[in-house]
Short mmCIF file of C-alpha atoms in Angstrom, two decimals:
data_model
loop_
_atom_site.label_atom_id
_atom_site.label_comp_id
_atom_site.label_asym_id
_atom_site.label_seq_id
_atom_site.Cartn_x
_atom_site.Cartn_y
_atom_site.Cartn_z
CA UNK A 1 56.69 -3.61 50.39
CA UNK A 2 57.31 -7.18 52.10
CA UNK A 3 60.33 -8.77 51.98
CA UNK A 4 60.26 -12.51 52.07
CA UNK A 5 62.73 -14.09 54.84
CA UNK A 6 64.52 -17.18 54.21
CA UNK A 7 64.42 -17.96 58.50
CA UNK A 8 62.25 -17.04 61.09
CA UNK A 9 64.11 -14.07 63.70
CA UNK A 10 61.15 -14.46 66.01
CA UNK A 11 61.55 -18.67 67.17
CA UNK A 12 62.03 -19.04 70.42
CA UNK A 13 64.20 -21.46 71.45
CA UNK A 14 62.55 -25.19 71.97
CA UNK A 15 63.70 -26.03 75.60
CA UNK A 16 63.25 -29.33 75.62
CA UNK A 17 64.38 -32.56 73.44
CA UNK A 18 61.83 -34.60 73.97
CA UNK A 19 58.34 -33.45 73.79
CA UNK A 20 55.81 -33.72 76.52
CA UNK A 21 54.04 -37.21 76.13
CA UNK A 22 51.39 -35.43 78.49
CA UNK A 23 48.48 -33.37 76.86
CA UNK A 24 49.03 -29.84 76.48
CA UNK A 25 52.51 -29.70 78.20
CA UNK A 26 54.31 -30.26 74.71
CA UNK A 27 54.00 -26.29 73.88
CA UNK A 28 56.53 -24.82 71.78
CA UNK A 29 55.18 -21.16 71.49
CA UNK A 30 52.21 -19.57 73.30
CA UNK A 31 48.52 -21.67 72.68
CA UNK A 32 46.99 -20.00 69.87
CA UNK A 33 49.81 -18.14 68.76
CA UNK A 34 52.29 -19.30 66.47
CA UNK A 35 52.55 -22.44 64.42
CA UNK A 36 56.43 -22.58 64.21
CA UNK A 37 57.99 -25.45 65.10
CA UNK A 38 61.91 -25.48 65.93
CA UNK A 39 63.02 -28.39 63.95
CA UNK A 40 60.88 -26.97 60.81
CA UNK A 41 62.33 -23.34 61.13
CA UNK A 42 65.86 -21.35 61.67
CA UNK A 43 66.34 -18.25 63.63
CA UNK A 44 69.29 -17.05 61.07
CA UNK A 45 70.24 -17.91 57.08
CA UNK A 46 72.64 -20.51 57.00
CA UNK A 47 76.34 -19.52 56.80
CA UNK A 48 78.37 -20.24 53.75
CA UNK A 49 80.42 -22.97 55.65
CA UNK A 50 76.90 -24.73 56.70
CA UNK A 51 75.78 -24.58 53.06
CA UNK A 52 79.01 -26.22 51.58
CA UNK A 53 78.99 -28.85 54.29
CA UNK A 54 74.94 -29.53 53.20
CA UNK A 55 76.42 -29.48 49.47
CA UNK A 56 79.01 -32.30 50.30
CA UNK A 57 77.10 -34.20 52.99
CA UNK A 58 74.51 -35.19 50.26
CA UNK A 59 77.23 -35.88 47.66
CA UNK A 60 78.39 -38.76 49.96
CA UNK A 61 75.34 -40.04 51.33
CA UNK A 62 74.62 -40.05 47.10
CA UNK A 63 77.45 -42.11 46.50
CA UNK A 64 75.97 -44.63 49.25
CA UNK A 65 77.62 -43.80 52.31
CA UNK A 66 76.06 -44.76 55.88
CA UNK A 67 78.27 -45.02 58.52
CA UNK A 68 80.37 -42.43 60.11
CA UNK A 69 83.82 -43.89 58.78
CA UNK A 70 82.71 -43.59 55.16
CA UNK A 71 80.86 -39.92 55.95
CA UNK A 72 84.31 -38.84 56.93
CA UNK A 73 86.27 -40.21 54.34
CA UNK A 74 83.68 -39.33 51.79
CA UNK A 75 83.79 -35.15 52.93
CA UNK A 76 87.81 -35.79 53.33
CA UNK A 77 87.77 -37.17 49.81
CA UNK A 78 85.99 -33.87 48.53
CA UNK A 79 88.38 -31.84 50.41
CA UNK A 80 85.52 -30.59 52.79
CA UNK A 81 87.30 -29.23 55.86
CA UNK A 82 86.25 -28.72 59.35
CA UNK A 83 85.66 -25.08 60.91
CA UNK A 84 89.33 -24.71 61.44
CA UNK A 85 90.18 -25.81 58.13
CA UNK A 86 91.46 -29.09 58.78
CA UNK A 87 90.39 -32.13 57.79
CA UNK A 88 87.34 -33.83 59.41
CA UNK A 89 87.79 -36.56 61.76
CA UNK A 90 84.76 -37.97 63.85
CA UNK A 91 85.21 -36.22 66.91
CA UNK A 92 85.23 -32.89 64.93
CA UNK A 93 82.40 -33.77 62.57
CA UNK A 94 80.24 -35.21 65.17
CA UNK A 95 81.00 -32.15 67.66
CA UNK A 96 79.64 -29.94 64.54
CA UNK A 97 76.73 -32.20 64.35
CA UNK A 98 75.52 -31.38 68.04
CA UNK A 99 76.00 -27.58 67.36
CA UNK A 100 74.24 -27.53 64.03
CA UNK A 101 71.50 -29.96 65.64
CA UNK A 102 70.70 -27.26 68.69
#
């Protein structure tokens, strides 16, 4: 019986931000083997925090919000709270941005 996965436990990490404008230097897994790229797949489900944030984040970007000041206030307003339960501010949202982004 196969179980369906909803993320991928064998992606390697992607070392490198930028691709390799050169040819054949930009690869993620070995030639030939997989297809997986790293900002198409996850290496573990998303945790219930990460979900609710995903839940609010498009709420506010719904109600039109573009810049970070009106992000924050609009997860704030919807009494989304940081990791450590506090409210967000920028440094803490945008510090969970970098980790969720690696």
């Amino acid at each position: 019986m196969s179980t369906t996965l909803d993320h991928n436990p064998e992606l390697k990490t992607w070392a490198r931000i930028i691709p390799s404008s050169e040819p054949g230097q930009g690869h993620i897994e070995r030639p030939g083997g997989f297809d997986n790229r790293v900002w198409q797949n996850r290496q573990r489900a998303p945790e219930a925090f990460e979900l609710a944030l995903v839940a609010a984040l498009e709420e506010v970007f719904e109600s039109g919000a573009s810049e970070l000041e009106a992000v924050i206030a609009g997860l704030n307003a919807r009494h989304s709270q940081d990791r450590q339960g506090q409210p967000w501010t920028e440094a803490s949202f945008l510090q969970e941005m970098a980790v969720l982004g690696q």
